[in-house]
mmCIF file of C-alpha atoms in Angstrom:
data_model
loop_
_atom_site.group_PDB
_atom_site.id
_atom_site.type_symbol
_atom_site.label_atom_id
_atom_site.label_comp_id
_atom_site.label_asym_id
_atom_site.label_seq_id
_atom_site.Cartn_x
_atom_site.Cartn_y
_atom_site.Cartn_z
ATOM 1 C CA UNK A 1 137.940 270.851 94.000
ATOM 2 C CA UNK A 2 135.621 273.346 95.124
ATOM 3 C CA UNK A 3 132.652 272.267 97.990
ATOM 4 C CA UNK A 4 129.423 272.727 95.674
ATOM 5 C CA UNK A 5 126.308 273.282 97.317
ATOM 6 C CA UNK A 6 123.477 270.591 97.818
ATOM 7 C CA UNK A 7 120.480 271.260 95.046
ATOM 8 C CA UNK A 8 116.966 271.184 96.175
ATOM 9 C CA UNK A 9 116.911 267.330 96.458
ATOM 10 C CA UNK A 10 119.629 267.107 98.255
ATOM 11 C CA UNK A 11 118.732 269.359 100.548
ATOM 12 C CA UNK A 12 115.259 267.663 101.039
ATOM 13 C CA UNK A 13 117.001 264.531 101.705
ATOM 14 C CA UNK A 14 119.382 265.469 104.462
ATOM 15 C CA UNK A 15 116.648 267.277 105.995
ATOM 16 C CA UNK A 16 114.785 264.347 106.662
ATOM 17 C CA UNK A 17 118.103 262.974 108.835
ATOM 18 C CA UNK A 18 118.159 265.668 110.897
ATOM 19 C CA UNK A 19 115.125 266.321 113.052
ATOM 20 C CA UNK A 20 114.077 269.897 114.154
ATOM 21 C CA UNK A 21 116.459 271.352 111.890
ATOM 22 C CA UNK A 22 115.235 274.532 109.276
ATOM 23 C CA UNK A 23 116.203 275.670 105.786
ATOM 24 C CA UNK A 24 117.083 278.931 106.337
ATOM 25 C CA UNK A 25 116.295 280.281 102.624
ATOM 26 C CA UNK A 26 118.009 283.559 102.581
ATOM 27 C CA UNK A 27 121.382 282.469 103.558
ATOM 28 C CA UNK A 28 121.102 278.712 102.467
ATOM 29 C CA UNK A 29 121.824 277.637 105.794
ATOM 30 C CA UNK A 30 120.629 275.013 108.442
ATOM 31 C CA UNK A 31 119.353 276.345 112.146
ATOM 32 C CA UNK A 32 118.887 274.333 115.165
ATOM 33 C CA UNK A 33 118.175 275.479 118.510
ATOM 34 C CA UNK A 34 119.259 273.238 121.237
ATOM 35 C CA UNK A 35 118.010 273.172 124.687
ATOM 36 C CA UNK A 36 120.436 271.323 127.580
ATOM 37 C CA UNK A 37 119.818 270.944 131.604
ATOM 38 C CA UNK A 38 121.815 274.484 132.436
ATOM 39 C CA UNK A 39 124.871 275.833 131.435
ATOM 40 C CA UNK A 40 127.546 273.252 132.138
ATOM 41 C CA UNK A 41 125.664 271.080 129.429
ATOM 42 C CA UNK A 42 125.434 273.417 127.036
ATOM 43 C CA UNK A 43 129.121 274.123 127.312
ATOM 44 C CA UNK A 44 129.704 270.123 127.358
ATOM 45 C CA UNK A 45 127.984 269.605 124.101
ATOM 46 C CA UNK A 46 129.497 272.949 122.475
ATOM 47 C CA UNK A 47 133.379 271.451 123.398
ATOM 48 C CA UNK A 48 132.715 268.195 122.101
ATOM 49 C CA UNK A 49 131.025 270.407 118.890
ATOM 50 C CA UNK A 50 134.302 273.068 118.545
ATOM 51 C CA UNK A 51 136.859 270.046 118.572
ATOM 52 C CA UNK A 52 134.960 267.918 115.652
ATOM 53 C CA UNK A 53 134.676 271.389 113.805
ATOM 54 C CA UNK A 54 138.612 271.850 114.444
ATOM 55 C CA UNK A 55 139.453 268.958 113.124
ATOM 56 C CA UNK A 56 137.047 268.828 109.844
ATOM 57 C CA UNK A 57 138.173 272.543 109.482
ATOM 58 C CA UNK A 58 134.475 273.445 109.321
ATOM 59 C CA UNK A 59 133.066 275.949 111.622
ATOM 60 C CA UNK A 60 129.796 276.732 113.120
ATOM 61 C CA UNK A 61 127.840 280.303 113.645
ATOM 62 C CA UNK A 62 126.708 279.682 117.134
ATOM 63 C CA UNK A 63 124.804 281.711 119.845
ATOM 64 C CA UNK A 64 125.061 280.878 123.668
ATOM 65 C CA UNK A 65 122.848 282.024 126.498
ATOM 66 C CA UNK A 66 123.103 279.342 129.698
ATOM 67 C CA UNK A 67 121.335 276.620 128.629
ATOM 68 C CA UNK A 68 120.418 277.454 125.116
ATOM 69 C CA UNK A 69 122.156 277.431 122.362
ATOM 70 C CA UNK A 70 121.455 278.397 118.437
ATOM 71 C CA UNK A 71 122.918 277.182 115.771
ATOM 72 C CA UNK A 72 123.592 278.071 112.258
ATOM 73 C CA UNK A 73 125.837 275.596 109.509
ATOM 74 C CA UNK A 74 126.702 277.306 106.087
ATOM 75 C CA UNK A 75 129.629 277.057 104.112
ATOM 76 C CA UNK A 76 131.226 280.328 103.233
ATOM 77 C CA UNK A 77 133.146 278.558 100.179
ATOM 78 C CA UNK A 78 130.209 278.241 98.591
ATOM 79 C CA UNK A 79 127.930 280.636 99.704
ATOM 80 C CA UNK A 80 125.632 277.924 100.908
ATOM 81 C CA UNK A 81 124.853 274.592 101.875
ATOM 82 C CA UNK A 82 127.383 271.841 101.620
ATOM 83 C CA UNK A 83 127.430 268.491 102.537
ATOM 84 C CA UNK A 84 130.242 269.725 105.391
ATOM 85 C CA UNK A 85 127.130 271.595 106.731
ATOM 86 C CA UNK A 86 125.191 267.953 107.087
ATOM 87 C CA UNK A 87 128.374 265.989 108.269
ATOM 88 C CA UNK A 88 128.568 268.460 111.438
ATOM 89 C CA UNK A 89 124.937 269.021 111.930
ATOM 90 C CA UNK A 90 124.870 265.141 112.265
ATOM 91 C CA UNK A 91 127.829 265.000 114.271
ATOM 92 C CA UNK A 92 125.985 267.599 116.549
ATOM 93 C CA UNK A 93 122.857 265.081 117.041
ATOM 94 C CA UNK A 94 124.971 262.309 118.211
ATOM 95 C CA UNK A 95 126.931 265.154 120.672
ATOM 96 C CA UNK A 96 123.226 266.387 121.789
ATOM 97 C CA UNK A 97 121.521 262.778 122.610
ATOM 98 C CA UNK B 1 120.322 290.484 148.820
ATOM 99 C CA UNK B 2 118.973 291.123 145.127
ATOM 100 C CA UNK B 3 121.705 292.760 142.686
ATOM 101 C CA UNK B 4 120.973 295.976 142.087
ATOM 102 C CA UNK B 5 121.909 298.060 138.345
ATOM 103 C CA UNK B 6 124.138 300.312 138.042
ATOM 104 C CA UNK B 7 123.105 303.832 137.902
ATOM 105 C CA UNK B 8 124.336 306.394 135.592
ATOM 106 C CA UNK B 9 127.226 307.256 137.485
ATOM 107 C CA UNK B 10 128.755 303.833 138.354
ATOM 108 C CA UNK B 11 128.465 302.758 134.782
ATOM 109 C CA UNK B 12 130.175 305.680 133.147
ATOM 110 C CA UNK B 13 132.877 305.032 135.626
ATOM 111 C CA UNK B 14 132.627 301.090 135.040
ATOM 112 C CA UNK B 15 133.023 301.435 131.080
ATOM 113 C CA UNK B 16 136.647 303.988 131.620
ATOM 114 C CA UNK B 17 137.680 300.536 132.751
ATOM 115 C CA UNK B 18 136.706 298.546 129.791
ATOM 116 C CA UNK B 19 138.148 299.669 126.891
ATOM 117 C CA UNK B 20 136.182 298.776 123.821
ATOM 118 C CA UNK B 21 133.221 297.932 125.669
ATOM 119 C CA UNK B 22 129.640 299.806 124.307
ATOM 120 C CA UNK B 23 126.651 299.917 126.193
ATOM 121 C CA UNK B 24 123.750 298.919 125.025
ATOM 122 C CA UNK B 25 120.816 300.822 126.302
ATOM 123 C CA UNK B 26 117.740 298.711 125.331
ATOM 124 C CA UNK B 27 118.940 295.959 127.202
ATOM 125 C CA UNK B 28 121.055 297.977 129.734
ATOM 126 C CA UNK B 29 123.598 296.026 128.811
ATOM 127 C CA UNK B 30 127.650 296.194 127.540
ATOM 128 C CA UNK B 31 128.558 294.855 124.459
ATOM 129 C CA UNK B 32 132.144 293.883 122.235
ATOM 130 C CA UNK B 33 133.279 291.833 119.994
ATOM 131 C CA UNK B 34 136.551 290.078 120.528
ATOM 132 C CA UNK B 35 138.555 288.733 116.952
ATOM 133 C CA UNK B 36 141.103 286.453 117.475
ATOM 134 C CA UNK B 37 144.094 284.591 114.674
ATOM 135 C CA UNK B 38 141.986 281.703 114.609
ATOM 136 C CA UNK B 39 138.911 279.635 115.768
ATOM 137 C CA UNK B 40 141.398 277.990 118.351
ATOM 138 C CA UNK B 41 141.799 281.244 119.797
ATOM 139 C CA UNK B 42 138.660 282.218 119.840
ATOM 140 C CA UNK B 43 137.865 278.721 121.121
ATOM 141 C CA UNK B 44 140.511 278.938 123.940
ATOM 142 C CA UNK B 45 139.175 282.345 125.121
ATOM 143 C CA UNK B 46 135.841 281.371 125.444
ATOM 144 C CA UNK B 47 136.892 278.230 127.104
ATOM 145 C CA UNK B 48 138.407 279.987 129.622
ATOM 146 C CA UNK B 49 135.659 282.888 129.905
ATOM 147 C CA UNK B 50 133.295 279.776 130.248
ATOM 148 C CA UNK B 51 135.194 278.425 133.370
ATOM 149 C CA UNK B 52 135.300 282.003 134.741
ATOM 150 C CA UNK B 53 131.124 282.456 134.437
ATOM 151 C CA UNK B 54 130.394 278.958 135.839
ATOM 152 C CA UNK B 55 132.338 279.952 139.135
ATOM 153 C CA UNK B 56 130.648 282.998 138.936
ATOM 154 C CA UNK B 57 127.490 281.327 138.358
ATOM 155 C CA UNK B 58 126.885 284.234 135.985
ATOM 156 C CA UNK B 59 127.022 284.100 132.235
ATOM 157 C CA UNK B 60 127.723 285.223 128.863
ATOM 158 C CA UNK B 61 125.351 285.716 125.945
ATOM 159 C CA UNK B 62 127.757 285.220 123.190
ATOM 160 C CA UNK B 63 128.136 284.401 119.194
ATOM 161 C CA UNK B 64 130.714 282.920 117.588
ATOM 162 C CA UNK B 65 131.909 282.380 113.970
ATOM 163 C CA UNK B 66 135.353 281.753 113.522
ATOM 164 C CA UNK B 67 137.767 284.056 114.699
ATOM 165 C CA UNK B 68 135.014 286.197 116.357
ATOM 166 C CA UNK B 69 133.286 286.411 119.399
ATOM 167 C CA UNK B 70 130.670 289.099 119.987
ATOM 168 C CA UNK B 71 129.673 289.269 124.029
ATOM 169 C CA UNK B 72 126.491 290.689 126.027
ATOM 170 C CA UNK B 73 126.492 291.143 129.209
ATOM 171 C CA UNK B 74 123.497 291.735 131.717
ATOM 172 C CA UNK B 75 122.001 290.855 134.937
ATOM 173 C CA UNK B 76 118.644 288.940 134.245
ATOM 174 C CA UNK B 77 117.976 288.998 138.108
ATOM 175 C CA UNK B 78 117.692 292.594 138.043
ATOM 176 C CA UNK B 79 117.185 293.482 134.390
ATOM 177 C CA UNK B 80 119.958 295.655 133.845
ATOM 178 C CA UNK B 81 124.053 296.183 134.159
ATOM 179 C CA UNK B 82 125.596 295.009 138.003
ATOM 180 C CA UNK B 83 128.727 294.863 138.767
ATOM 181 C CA UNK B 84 128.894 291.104 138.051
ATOM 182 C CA UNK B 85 128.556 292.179 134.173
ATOM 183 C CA UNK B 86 131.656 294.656 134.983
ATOM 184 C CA UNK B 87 133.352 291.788 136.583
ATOM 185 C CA UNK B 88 133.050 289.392 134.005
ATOM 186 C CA UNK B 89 133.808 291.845 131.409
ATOM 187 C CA UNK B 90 137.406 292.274 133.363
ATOM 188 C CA UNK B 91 137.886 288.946 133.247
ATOM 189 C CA UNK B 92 137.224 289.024 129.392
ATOM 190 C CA UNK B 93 139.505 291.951 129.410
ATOM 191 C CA UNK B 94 142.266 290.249 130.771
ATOM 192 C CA UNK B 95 141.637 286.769 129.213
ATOM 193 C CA UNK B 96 141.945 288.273 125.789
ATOM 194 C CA UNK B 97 145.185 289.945 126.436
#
């Protein structure tokens, strides 16, 4: 069965379990930018990130510089936001601390 | 000793080198994007790219979604191309086979 995407309410609710996280209207997507001690933390957190996305065949649109890094969640099979989308951005908040 | 940019010369003769490689004159940087089969792939390049810039000390801005990778490199310490960009950028080159 198709992934449908998450209606307003929804949406409004899973926003409220994931602090400092934005509705990104145009593409129906969730942003977070995350901040880490330098580089080596970053990369920490984004391994730990790639192999939970691996394995729930769900993959983020992510941006790296050093410490920093941005992240979008969308699901393509939908054309917006899925409950996938939460499931990893939550998984992501446990990863980040 | 601070790292000095490239001029004109050394980074025409710097991107013969690097095939695929733009630069990006804003920034003074180079640019490519890298597609791979998979998000393993992708994952296992930058992996190793990752190891490669932490020895360096000097690192990527990158995005990833999926099977794609899209790099910048540039020298924040002296706003513009060095050779550690070109160096990096031949590790990329031979990382990605």
């Amino acid at each position: 069965m198709a992934l449908q995407k998450l209606n307003h309410a929804e949406r409004a609710e899973a926003l409220t379990q994931l602090p400092g996280w934005t509705h990104e209207p145009t593409r129906d997507a969730i942003t977070k930018t995350f901040r880490f001690k330098d580089f080596a933390a970053a990369w920490g957190f984004m391994s730990q990130v790639a192999l939970a996305a691996e394995k729930a065949d769900h993959h983020p649109e992510w941006f790296n510089v050093y410490n920093r890094v941005d992240v979008l969640l969308t699901t393509h099979d939908c054309d917006g936001l899925s409950k996938r989308d939460v499931a990893l951005a939550l998984v992501m908040e446990g990863l980040a601390g």
